[in-house]
């Protein structure tokens, strides 16, 4: 396909500058987003063990609810009955109370002890998975939600523009260069081949991410515009039939009976638990679970209303039972979260997310190499301040993000019981490592800091499975769930040699690469005078 060279140049400039502006924030978003593909195993791995007695059988759940509400009346306002318990939800009955922060809830679990006495405990659900998800959503910026939402939306629009402009630039040589990987002395050509291959192969994934992020960022504005343009008089909703009030003296069905009736109405739907809430003097309920045949709006579950007095399910909020509009909205969420296709899709999204982070990293390297002042026989020229600054920023932000996430994950097994506000500590550890790494990159330069920070990433990532091992052996007060979240330790262990290889290859590059590059520490002798 032939495109005029001047047109290609315009789109190339657009692609380069848009990528430079948005690339580092997108690195954080993609690296964090890749990890959140296994958010649930991460929560189980990171949540400290409860000291409650083992969960009672589901048949005794109603007795436990009654005893809990009698001892803690506030529990009756909002409580859960778990059909499936796990390390991050270890109790059959859990109730929630408002926390110290806005929109924060504190979970408490209940069980019966060996002698039939009521046991309750505040559950220390690990906040580290939520922190990584927040980094993903806020592109790493520690700013209030309203401000970050606009920034994230702008970055997503730039991201989409970079994708389109990059594709146009590549079209004239697409077939020739798609799978080319020319390994040699020309480092710029190698990085360009890697960058192009990653971009083209994962283009559908990136387009989905860009479009869905724009929708998430500006959904309020979209709805406001729709209301003014399409529904100037407001949307005329039809009158929904209210559920009949319960008969005087009616009591909710036992949890075991609710489970039986839900299973009859929703074959193939795996029930995780029931939620109950007092509203206007009436007990309302919802059922949470998953049907793996359908994608879900949330990452790991779907939820819908349930009449606790009759067991009647209102399935219109569940995938497979939605109307056309709701199905379309649900598609946006499931395509972004990868909440379809089970673990196969999750692993695929994980690899695509890491490849996306690599795409933005290589884009910055290409910009630096394109503007390198070459040795013309007069000695190594001083590189531009912009190239040196972008090199340090690229190394510091990218490897600082990786190191910060590894550090806060490794701390997970040691913080509970030692500090009060776990969320604040995890956030503090991440940003302390991130800022320190970025400052180190500027102080040491891109070349030296790239090696040193890659080794730091390897060490901190190795600390993740080592902390679990220490917990398994009972060392230093650490803890570990037997078998829970083993995928987290295995994935971290597999990443260690990858970071070590990056450090070794980077060191080799700075020792043997072009001496007139910011990625080199070699000196070039001035040309001899004649």
Short mmCIF file of C-alpha atoms in Angstrom, two decimals:
data_model
loop_
_atom_site.label_atom_id
_atom_site.label_comp_id
_atom_site.label_asym_id
_atom_site.label_seq_id
_atom_site.Cartn_x
_atom_site.Cartn_y
_atom_site.Cartn_z
CA UNK A 1 0.00 0.00 0.00
CA UNK A 2 1.42 3.37 -1.06
CA UNK A 3 0.95 6.53 1.01
CA UNK A 4 2.58 9.85 0.21
CA UNK A 5 5.74 10.37 2.24
CA UNK A 6 4.64 13.76 3.55
CA UNK A 7 1.44 12.23 4.93
CA UNK A 8 3.42 9.43 6.57
CA UNK A 9 5.74 12.02 8.15
CA UNK A 10 2.81 13.93 9.66
CA UNK A 11 1.34 10.79 11.19
CA UNK A 12 4.78 9.69 12.37
CA UNK A 13 5.24 12.98 14.23
CA UNK A 14 1.77 12.64 15.75
CA UNK A 15 2.50 9.07 16.80
CA UNK A 16 5.84 9.97 18.37
CA UNK A 17 4.73 12.97 20.38
CA UNK A 18 1.45 11.47 21.52
CA UNK A 19 3.34 8.37 22.62
CA UNK A 20 5.89 10.42 24.53
CA UNK A 21 3.19 12.37 26.38
CA UNK A 22 1.07 9.37 27.37
CA UNK A 23 3.53 6.46 27.30
CA UNK A 24 4.82 6.42 30.87
CA UNK A 25 1.36 6.75 32.43
CA UNK A 26 0.14 3.97 30.17
CA UNK A 27 3.07 1.80 31.29
CA UNK A 28 1.84 2.03 34.89
CA UNK A 29 -1.75 1.38 33.80
CA UNK A 30 -0.85 -1.68 31.75
CA UNK A 31 1.56 -3.22 34.24
CA UNK A 32 -0.89 -2.77 37.11
CA UNK A 33 -3.80 -3.92 34.95
CA UNK A 34 -1.96 -7.10 33.98
CA UNK A 35 -1.50 -8.02 37.65
CA UNK A 36 -5.17 -7.34 38.48
CA UNK A 37 -6.21 -10.08 36.06
CA UNK A 38 -5.64 -12.37 39.05
CA UNK A 39 -7.06 -10.01 41.66
CA UNK A 40 -9.00 -12.70 43.51
CA UNK A 41 -6.06 -15.10 43.98
CA UNK A 42 -3.99 -12.08 45.00
CA UNK A 43 -6.54 -11.11 47.69
CA UNK A 44 -6.54 -14.66 49.05
CA UNK A 45 -2.75 -14.80 49.04
CA UNK A 46 -2.45 -11.43 50.78
CA UNK A 47 -5.17 -11.74 53.44
CA UNK A 48 -3.84 -12.88 56.86
CA UNK A 49 -5.46 -15.93 58.42
CA UNK A 50 -8.43 -15.40 60.72
CA UNK A 51 -8.48 -16.77 64.26
CA UNK A 52 -12.16 -17.70 64.07
CA UNK A 53 -13.35 -21.26 64.42
CA UNK A 54 -13.93 -23.02 61.07
CA UNK A 55 -17.10 -21.93 59.22
CA UNK A 56 -20.27 -23.62 60.42
CA UNK A 57 -22.24 -25.75 57.93
CA UNK A 58 -24.62 -23.79 55.70
CA UNK A 59 -27.55 -25.46 57.47
CA UNK A 60 -26.56 -23.61 60.69
CA UNK A 61 -26.03 -20.24 59.00
CA UNK A 62 -29.43 -18.90 60.13
CA UNK A 63 -28.72 -19.75 63.78
CA UNK A 64 -25.41 -17.94 63.42
CA UNK A 65 -27.12 -14.89 61.88
CA UNK A 66 -29.60 -14.73 64.75
CA UNK A 67 -26.87 -15.04 67.39
CA UNK A 68 -24.73 -12.42 65.66
CA UNK A 69 -27.54 -9.87 65.41
CA UNK A 70 -28.51 -10.48 69.04
CA UNK A 71 -24.95 -9.71 70.14
CA UNK A 72 -24.28 -6.99 67.53
CA UNK A 73 -27.57 -5.34 66.47
CA UNK A 74 -25.79 -3.21 63.85
CA UNK A 75 -24.98 -6.42 61.97
CA UNK A 76 -28.63 -6.72 60.94
CA UNK A 77 -28.36 -3.65 58.71
CA UNK A 78 -25.99 -5.25 56.22
CA UNK A 79 -24.68 -8.82 56.37
CA UNK A 80 -23.56 -11.64 54.09
CA UNK A 81 -24.08 -15.37 54.23
CA UNK A 82 -21.27 -17.05 52.32
CA UNK A 83 -22.02 -20.27 50.48
CA UNK A 84 -18.35 -20.61 49.56
CA UNK A 85 -15.72 -19.51 52.06
CA UNK A 86 -12.07 -18.80 51.27
CA UNK A 87 -8.96 -17.23 52.79
CA UNK A 88 -10.19 -13.70 52.04
CA UNK A 89 -13.74 -14.51 53.25
CA UNK A 90 -13.16 -17.06 56.02
CA UNK A 91 -16.50 -16.79 57.87
CA UNK A 92 -19.94 -18.13 57.04
CA UNK A 93 -21.52 -14.86 58.23
CA UNK A 94 -19.91 -11.48 57.59
CA UNK A 95 -21.33 -8.08 58.43
CA UNK A 96 -20.15 -4.65 57.39
CA UNK A 97 -19.85 -1.38 59.24
CA UNK A 98 -18.74 2.06 57.95
CA UNK A 99 -15.00 2.66 58.32
CA UNK A 100 -13.03 5.77 59.17
CA UNK A 101 -12.69 6.83 55.54
CA UNK A 102 -15.44 7.82 53.14
CA UNK A 103 -16.93 4.86 51.29
CA UNK A 104 -14.85 2.49 53.41
CA UNK A 105 -16.40 -0.55 55.05
CA UNK A 106 -14.99 -2.79 57.74
CA UNK A 107 -15.86 -6.48 57.59
CA UNK A 108 -16.46 -8.59 60.70
CA UNK A 109 -16.79 -12.37 60.66
CA UNK A 110 -18.78 -14.64 62.97
CA UNK A 111 -18.63 -18.32 63.84
CA UNK A 112 -19.50 -20.75 66.62
CA UNK A 113 -16.65 -21.95 68.80
CA UNK A 114 -16.09 -25.57 69.90
CA UNK A 115 -18.46 -25.07 72.83
CA UNK A 116 -21.17 -23.39 70.76
CA UNK A 117 -20.23 -19.88 71.92
CA UNK A 118 -20.36 -17.01 69.44
CA UNK A 119 -17.00 -15.86 68.10
CA UNK A 120 -16.53 -12.63 66.15
CA UNK A 121 -13.48 -10.99 64.65
CA UNK A 122 -12.66 -8.00 62.52
CA UNK A 123 -11.48 -9.40 59.20
CA UNK A 124 -8.24 -7.93 57.85
CA UNK A 125 -8.93 -8.17 54.14
CA UNK A 126 -5.72 -7.25 52.34
CA UNK A 127 -5.82 -3.85 50.60
CA UNK A 128 -2.82 -4.47 48.33
CA UNK A 129 -4.88 -5.84 45.42
CA UNK A 130 -7.11 -2.77 45.58
CA UNK A 131 -4.02 -0.53 45.60
CA UNK A 132 -2.69 -2.11 42.40
CA UNK A 133 -6.12 -1.76 40.79
CA UNK A 134 -6.22 1.90 41.85
CA UNK A 135 -2.77 2.48 40.31
CA UNK A 136 -4.12 0.93 37.13
CA UNK A 137 -7.23 3.13 37.12
CA UNK A 138 -5.39 6.35 38.04
CA UNK A 139 -2.39 5.71 35.74
CA UNK A 140 -0.21 5.93 38.84
CA UNK A 141 -1.18 9.47 39.83
CA UNK A 142 -1.93 10.05 43.57
CA UNK A 143 -4.67 12.58 42.84
CA UNK A 144 -8.39 12.78 43.70
CA UNK A 145 -10.75 10.72 41.54
CA UNK A 146 -12.43 13.61 39.65
CA UNK A 147 -9.10 15.08 38.50
CA UNK A 148 -7.61 11.71 37.58
CA UNK A 149 -10.72 10.73 35.62
CA UNK A 150 -10.23 13.65 33.25
CA UNK A 151 -6.50 12.96 32.95
CA UNK A 152 -7.15 9.27 32.32
CA UNK A 153 -9.72 10.15 29.67
CA UNK A 154 -7.29 12.51 27.93
CA UNK A 155 -4.53 9.89 28.05
CA UNK A 156 -6.92 7.30 26.58
CA UNK A 157 -7.82 9.62 23.70
CA UNK A 158 -4.13 10.24 23.03
CA UNK A 159 -3.58 6.49 23.25
CA UNK A 160 -6.23 5.85 20.58
CA UNK A 161 -4.70 8.56 18.39
CA UNK A 162 -1.26 6.98 18.77
CA UNK A 163 -2.64 3.61 17.71
CA UNK A 164 -4.27 4.97 14.56
CA UNK A 165 -1.31 7.15 13.55
CA UNK A 166 1.14 4.31 14.20
CA UNK A 167 -0.86 1.96 12.00
CA UNK A 168 -0.89 4.52 9.17
CA UNK A 169 2.88 4.96 9.47
CA UNK A 170 3.42 1.21 9.27
CA UNK A 171 1.00 0.50 6.41
CA UNK A 172 3.46 1.09 3.51
CA UNK A 173 5.86 -1.57 4.84
CA UNK A 174 3.43 -3.68 6.86
CA UNK A 175 3.90 -7.02 5.10
CA UNK A 176 7.67 -6.65 4.83
CA UNK A 177 8.33 -5.54 8.42
CA UNK A 178 5.60 -7.29 10.40
CA UNK A 179 7.59 -10.32 11.57
CA UNK A 180 11.04 -8.94 10.89
CA UNK A 181 13.35 -8.98 13.89
CA UNK A 182 16.73 -7.77 12.70
CA UNK A 183 19.24 -8.50 15.44
CA UNK A 184 22.58 -6.78 14.97
CA UNK A 185 24.55 -3.68 15.77
CA UNK A 186 21.72 -1.37 14.77
CA UNK A 187 19.97 -1.12 18.14
CA UNK A 188 17.43 1.36 16.85
CA UNK A 189 16.31 -1.05 14.11
CA UNK A 190 15.97 -3.87 16.63
CA UNK A 191 13.83 -1.78 19.00
CA UNK A 192 11.72 -0.59 16.04
CA UNK A 193 11.07 -4.18 14.95
CA UNK A 194 10.08 -5.20 18.49
CA UNK A 195 7.87 -2.12 18.86
CA UNK A 196 6.10 -2.69 15.53
CA UNK A 197 5.56 -6.40 16.12
CA UNK A 198 4.08 -5.81 19.59
CA UNK A 199 1.85 -3.04 18.28
CA UNK A 200 0.43 -4.87 15.26
CA UNK A 201 -0.08 -8.28 16.88
CA UNK A 202 -1.90 -6.78 19.88
CA UNK A 203 -3.67 -3.97 17.99
CA UNK A 204 -7.25 -5.29 18.55
CA UNK A 205 -6.55 -5.57 22.28
CA UNK A 206 -5.18 -2.02 22.42
CA UNK A 207 -8.11 -0.59 20.49
CA UNK A 208 -10.52 -2.25 22.93
CA UNK A 209 -8.57 -0.86 25.91
CA UNK A 210 -8.45 2.67 24.45
CA UNK A 211 -12.16 2.83 23.56
CA UNK A 212 -13.40 1.31 26.81
CA UNK A 213 -11.18 3.63 28.88
CA UNK A 214 -12.64 6.66 27.09
CA UNK A 215 -16.15 5.39 27.88
CA UNK A 216 -15.26 4.79 31.55
CA UNK A 217 -13.63 8.21 31.91
CA UNK A 218 -16.39 10.27 30.31
CA UNK A 219 -19.52 8.20 30.95
CA UNK A 220 -21.11 10.96 33.06
CA UNK A 221 -20.58 13.47 30.26
CA UNK A 222 -21.94 11.01 27.70
CA UNK A 223 -25.09 10.51 29.75
CA UNK A 224 -25.52 14.26 30.30
CA UNK A 225 -25.24 14.93 26.56
CA UNK A 226 -27.68 12.11 25.84
CA UNK A 227 -30.19 13.52 28.31
CA UNK A 228 -30.05 16.97 26.68
CA UNK A 229 -30.08 15.79 23.06
CA UNK A 230 -32.33 12.74 23.18
CA UNK A 231 -34.36 13.08 26.38
CA UNK A 232 -34.86 16.84 26.98
CA UNK A 233 -37.95 16.06 29.08
CA UNK A 234 -36.15 13.35 31.01
CA UNK A 235 -36.33 9.61 30.50
CA UNK A 236 -39.85 8.33 31.00
CA UNK A 237 -39.27 5.08 32.81
CA UNK A 238 -42.07 2.56 32.92
CA UNK A 239 -43.58 1.78 36.27
CA UNK A 240 -41.83 -1.23 37.72
CA UNK A 241 -43.91 -3.60 39.72
CA UNK A 242 -42.82 -3.37 43.32
CA UNK A 243 -42.28 -6.64 45.13
CA UNK A 244 -45.27 -7.42 47.36
CA UNK A 245 -44.64 -6.76 51.03
CA UNK A 246 -44.05 -9.84 53.15
CA UNK A 247 -46.98 -11.22 55.05
CA UNK A 248 -47.18 -10.26 58.73
CA UNK A 249 -44.80 -12.41 60.70
CA UNK A 250 -43.04 -13.70 57.57
CA UNK A 251 -39.40 -14.71 57.98
CA UNK A 252 -36.70 -15.04 55.35
CA UNK A 253 -36.09 -18.50 53.94
CA UNK A 254 -33.15 -20.43 55.39
CA UNK A 255 -29.93 -20.00 53.46
CA UNK A 256 -29.88 -23.65 52.40
CA UNK A 257 -33.40 -23.35 50.97
CA UNK A 258 -32.50 -20.10 49.19
CA UNK A 259 -29.56 -21.88 47.61
CA UNK A 260 -31.80 -24.72 46.42
CA UNK A 261 -34.32 -22.34 44.84
CA UNK A 262 -31.62 -20.25 43.15
CA UNK A 263 -30.05 -23.38 41.70
CA UNK A 264 -33.44 -24.38 40.28
CA UNK A 265 -33.97 -20.99 38.63
CA UNK A 266 -30.39 -20.41 37.44
CA UNK A 267 -28.88 -23.69 36.26
CA UNK A 268 -25.17 -23.28 35.63
CA UNK A 269 -24.88 -20.32 38.01
CA UNK A 270 -22.36 -21.02 40.77
CA UNK A 271 -23.54 -19.27 43.94
CA UNK A 272 -20.86 -17.62 46.08
CA UNK A 273 -23.13 -16.12 48.71
CA UNK A 274 -26.15 -14.02 49.67
CA UNK A 275 -26.23 -10.40 50.82
CA UNK A 276 -28.97 -8.96 53.05
CA UNK A 277 -29.79 -5.34 53.86
CA UNK A 278 -32.52 -3.59 55.82
CA UNK A 279 -34.28 -0.90 53.77
CA UNK A 280 -37.44 0.92 54.84
CA UNK A 281 -38.30 -1.80 57.32
CA UNK A 282 -37.99 -4.56 54.72
CA UNK A 283 -35.20 -7.07 54.29
CA UNK A 284 -33.77 -6.97 50.78
CA UNK A 285 -31.32 -9.47 49.35
CA UNK A 286 -29.06 -10.21 46.43
CA UNK A 287 -27.27 -13.32 45.24
CA UNK A 288 -23.66 -13.26 44.04
CA UNK A 289 -21.98 -15.88 41.92
CA UNK A 290 -20.66 -16.68 38.48
CA UNK A 291 -21.78 -18.42 35.31
CA UNK A 292 -18.64 -19.11 33.30
CA UNK A 293 -20.65 -19.33 30.07
CA UNK A 294 -21.04 -15.54 30.05
CA UNK A 295 -18.80 -12.53 30.51
CA UNK A 296 -19.48 -10.37 33.55
CA UNK A 297 -19.47 -6.66 34.32
CA UNK A 298 -17.28 -7.22 37.36
CA UNK A 299 -14.00 -9.11 37.08
CA UNK A 300 -14.89 -12.23 39.03
CA UNK A 301 -18.60 -12.29 39.83
CA UNK A 302 -22.15 -11.30 38.87
CA UNK A 303 -24.90 -10.18 41.24
CA UNK A 304 -28.66 -9.72 41.06
CA UNK A 305 -31.71 -9.14 43.26
CA UNK A 306 -33.36 -11.93 45.23
CA UNK A 307 -36.56 -12.02 47.28
CA UNK A 308 -35.42 -13.47 50.64
CA UNK A 309 -39.00 -14.45 51.56
CA UNK A 310 -39.84 -16.44 48.41
CA UNK A 311 -36.45 -17.18 46.87
CA UNK A 312 -37.57 -15.59 43.58
CA UNK A 313 -34.62 -14.33 41.54
CA UNK A 314 -34.78 -11.21 39.36
CA UNK A 315 -32.29 -12.26 36.64
CA UNK A 316 -32.34 -9.13 34.46
CA UNK A 317 -28.94 -7.99 35.84
CA UNK A 318 -27.25 -11.30 34.99
CA UNK A 319 -25.36 -11.92 31.73
CA UNK A 320 -27.39 -14.24 29.53
CA UNK A 321 -30.64 -12.70 30.80
CA UNK A 322 -30.05 -9.03 29.96
CA UNK A 323 -31.83 -6.89 27.41
CA UNK A 324 -30.08 -5.45 24.36
CA UNK A 325 -28.91 -2.17 25.91
CA UNK A 326 -27.69 -3.76 29.13
CA UNK A 327 -25.89 -6.46 27.14
CA UNK A 328 -24.09 -3.79 25.11
CA UNK A 329 -22.96 -1.98 28.27
CA UNK A 330 -21.92 -5.29 29.82
CA UNK A 331 -19.80 -6.02 26.74
CA UNK A 332 -17.73 -2.87 27.33
CA UNK A 333 -16.90 -4.01 30.84
CA UNK A 334 -16.16 -7.65 30.04
CA UNK A 335 -13.90 -6.74 27.11
CA UNK A 336 -11.91 -4.37 29.31
CA UNK A 337 -11.69 -6.65 32.35
CA UNK A 338 -11.22 -9.92 30.46
CA UNK A 339 -14.06 -11.39 32.51
CA UNK A 340 -14.98 -14.03 29.94
CA UNK A 341 -13.43 -17.28 28.87
CA UNK A 342 -12.11 -18.17 32.30
CA UNK A 343 -8.42 -18.49 33.14
CA UNK A 344 -7.40 -18.90 29.50
CA UNK A 345 -8.47 -15.33 28.74
CA UNK A 346 -7.03 -14.06 32.02
CA UNK A 347 -3.58 -15.41 31.16
CA UNK A 348 -3.91 -14.01 27.65
CA UNK A 349 -4.81 -10.56 29.03
CA UNK A 350 -1.92 -10.80 31.49
CA UNK A 351 0.55 -11.39 28.66
CA UNK A 352 -1.05 -8.72 26.48
CA UNK A 353 -0.90 -6.26 29.37
CA UNK A 354 2.80 -6.91 29.92
CA UNK A 355 3.40 -6.66 26.17
CA UNK A 356 1.54 -3.34 26.20
CA UNK A 357 3.83 -2.02 28.95
CA UNK A 358 6.79 -3.12 26.82
CA UNK A 359 5.28 -1.30 23.83
CA UNK A 360 5.33 2.05 25.64
CA UNK A 361 8.84 1.43 27.00
CA UNK A 362 10.26 0.67 23.54
CA UNK A 363 8.50 3.73 22.11
CA UNK A 364 10.49 6.01 24.39
CA UNK A 365 13.72 4.18 23.58
CA UNK A 366 13.07 4.75 19.87
CA UNK A 367 12.61 8.48 20.42
CA UNK A 368 15.90 8.68 22.28
CA UNK A 369 17.81 6.67 19.67
CA UNK A 370 16.31 8.74 16.84
CA UNK A 371 17.68 11.91 18.38
CA UNK A 372 21.08 10.56 19.33
CA UNK A 373 23.96 12.78 18.32
CA UNK A 374 26.36 10.42 16.59
CA UNK A 375 30.13 10.24 16.83
CA UNK A 376 31.59 12.00 13.79
CA UNK A 377 35.20 11.30 14.67
CA UNK A 378 35.46 14.23 17.08
CA UNK A 379 34.81 12.26 20.24
CA UNK A 380 31.55 11.33 21.92
CA UNK A 381 29.20 14.30 21.57
CA UNK A 382 27.15 15.49 24.51
CA UNK A 383 23.62 14.23 24.15
CA UNK A 384 20.72 16.64 24.42
CA UNK A 385 19.25 17.43 27.79
CA UNK A 386 15.83 16.24 26.54
CA UNK A 387 17.22 12.82 25.57
CA UNK A 388 18.99 12.39 28.90
CA UNK A 389 15.92 13.51 30.85
CA UNK A 390 13.56 11.22 28.95
CA UNK A 391 15.96 8.32 29.34
CA UNK A 392 16.15 8.80 33.11
CA UNK A 393 12.40 9.32 33.34
CA UNK A 394 11.68 6.19 31.30
CA UNK A 395 13.95 4.03 33.43
CA UNK A 396 12.85 5.58 36.73
CA UNK A 397 9.10 5.48 36.14
CA UNK A 398 8.99 2.06 34.48
CA UNK A 399 11.33 0.17 36.79
CA UNK A 400 10.17 2.24 39.77
CA UNK A 401 6.60 1.08 39.14
CA UNK A 402 7.71 -2.55 38.92
CA UNK A 403 9.90 -2.29 42.02
CA UNK A 404 7.24 -0.43 44.01
CA UNK A 405 4.56 -3.04 43.30
CA UNK A 406 6.95 -5.89 44.16
CA UNK A 407 8.00 -4.16 47.39
CA UNK A 408 4.46 -3.58 48.62
CA UNK A 409 3.50 -7.17 47.72
CA UNK A 410 6.50 -8.54 49.60
CA UNK A 411 5.52 -6.46 52.64
CA UNK A 412 2.06 -8.04 52.71
CA UNK A 413 3.15 -11.00 54.82
CA UNK A 414 4.80 -8.82 57.45
CA UNK A 415 2.57 -5.78 57.98
CA UNK A 416 -0.64 -7.26 59.53
CA UNK A 417 -0.53 -7.10 63.31
CA UNK A 418 2.36 -4.64 63.23
CA UNK A 419 0.71 -1.52 61.76
CA UNK A 420 -2.73 0.00 62.07
CA UNK A 421 -3.72 1.35 58.65
CA UNK A 422 -2.64 -1.34 56.18
CA UNK A 423 -3.88 0.60 53.16
CA UNK A 424 -1.82 3.67 54.04
CA UNK A 425 1.29 1.56 54.60
CA UNK A 426 0.97 -0.28 51.29
CA UNK A 427 0.42 2.98 49.45
CA UNK A 428 3.35 4.59 51.27
CA UNK A 429 5.71 1.71 50.44
CA UNK A 430 4.81 1.82 46.76
CA UNK A 431 5.25 5.56 46.33
CA UNK A 432 8.41 5.66 48.46
CA UNK A 433 10.08 3.05 46.24
CA UNK A 434 8.68 4.63 43.07
CA UNK A 435 9.92 8.15 43.92
CA UNK A 436 13.29 6.85 45.14
CA UNK A 437 13.79 4.87 41.93
CA UNK A 438 12.93 7.86 39.76
CA UNK A 439 15.29 10.10 41.73
CA UNK A 440 18.01 7.45 41.49
CA UNK A 441 17.60 7.31 37.70
CA UNK A 442 18.15 11.05 37.42
CA UNK A 443 21.09 10.98 39.81
CA UNK A 444 22.87 8.04 38.19
CA UNK A 445 21.80 8.50 34.59
CA UNK A 446 19.74 6.18 32.42
CA UNK A 447 22.51 3.70 31.64
CA UNK A 448 23.79 2.91 35.14
CA UNK A 449 20.39 3.17 36.83
CA UNK A 450 18.78 0.82 34.31
CA UNK A 451 21.10 -1.99 35.43
CA UNK A 452 20.87 -1.18 39.11
CA UNK A 453 17.07 -0.80 39.16
CA UNK A 454 16.59 -3.98 37.13
CA UNK A 455 18.54 -5.86 39.82
CA UNK A 456 16.39 -4.12 42.44
CA UNK A 457 13.26 -5.36 40.65
CA UNK A 458 14.66 -8.90 40.63
CA UNK A 459 15.49 -8.75 44.36
CA UNK A 460 12.14 -7.28 45.44
CA UNK A 461 10.21 -9.71 43.23
CA UNK A 462 12.17 -12.62 44.71
CA UNK A 463 11.16 -11.32 48.16
CA UNK A 464 7.51 -12.11 47.33
CA UNK A 465 7.81 -15.94 47.33
CA UNK A 466 10.49 -15.75 50.04
CA UNK A 467 8.03 -13.94 52.32
CA UNK A 468 5.51 -16.74 51.74
CA UNK A 469 8.21 -19.29 52.46
CA UNK A 470 9.08 -17.50 55.70
CA UNK A 471 5.40 -17.59 56.63
CA UNK A 472 5.17 -21.30 55.90
CA UNK A 473 8.12 -21.89 58.23
CA UNK A 474 6.79 -19.47 60.85
CA UNK A 475 9.79 -17.16 60.70
CA UNK A 476 9.70 -13.61 62.04
CA UNK A 477 5.97 -13.53 62.58
CA UNK A 478 5.17 -13.91 58.88
CA UNK A 479 2.26 -16.11 57.79
CA UNK A 480 1.08 -18.04 54.77
CA UNK A 481 -2.05 -19.87 53.58
CA UNK A 482 -1.23 -23.41 52.55
CA UNK A 483 -1.84 -23.57 48.80
CA UNK A 484 -3.83 -20.33 48.63
CA UNK A 485 -2.57 -18.00 45.93
CA UNK A 486 0.31 -20.28 44.92
CA UNK A 487 -0.04 -18.82 41.43
CA UNK A 488 1.19 -15.48 42.85
CA UNK A 489 4.38 -16.98 44.27
CA UNK A 490 5.02 -19.01 41.11
CA UNK A 491 4.46 -16.01 38.82
CA UNK A 492 6.79 -13.86 40.94
CA UNK A 493 9.44 -16.58 40.97
CA UNK A 494 9.21 -16.88 37.18
CA UNK A 495 9.67 -13.11 36.80
CA UNK A 496 12.94 -13.03 38.76
CA UNK A 497 15.16 -14.53 36.01
CA UNK A 498 13.45 -12.23 33.50
CA UNK A 499 14.50 -9.14 35.47
CA UNK A 500 17.97 -10.61 36.01
CA UNK A 501 18.30 -11.18 32.26
CA UNK A 502 17.22 -7.59 31.60
CA UNK A 503 19.91 -6.37 34.01
CA UNK A 504 22.61 -8.50 32.38
CA UNK A 505 21.65 -7.54 28.83
CA UNK A 506 21.45 -3.87 29.78
CA UNK A 507 24.87 -4.03 31.37
CA UNK A 508 26.23 -5.65 28.23
CA UNK A 509 24.67 -2.92 26.10
CA UNK A 510 26.17 -0.09 28.10
CA UNK A 511 29.60 -1.80 27.94
CA UNK A 512 29.57 -2.73 24.24
CA UNK A 513 26.96 -0.47 22.66
CA UNK A 514 27.43 2.83 20.90
CA UNK A 515 29.62 5.06 23.02
CA UNK A 516 27.78 8.12 21.72
CA UNK A 517 24.54 7.02 23.41
CA UNK A 518 22.97 7.83 26.74
CA UNK A 519 22.86 4.03 27.23
CA UNK A 520 26.63 3.75 27.27
CA UNK A 521 29.23 4.35 29.96
CA UNK A 522 32.18 3.99 27.61
CA UNK A 523 34.32 6.93 26.64
CA UNK A 524 35.23 7.64 23.05
CA UNK A 525 38.67 9.02 22.54
CA UNK A 526 38.86 12.23 20.50
CA UNK A 527 40.01 11.85 16.92
CA UNK A 528 43.78 12.28 16.49
CA UNK A 529 44.76 15.55 14.89
CA UNK A 530 46.63 15.31 11.59
#
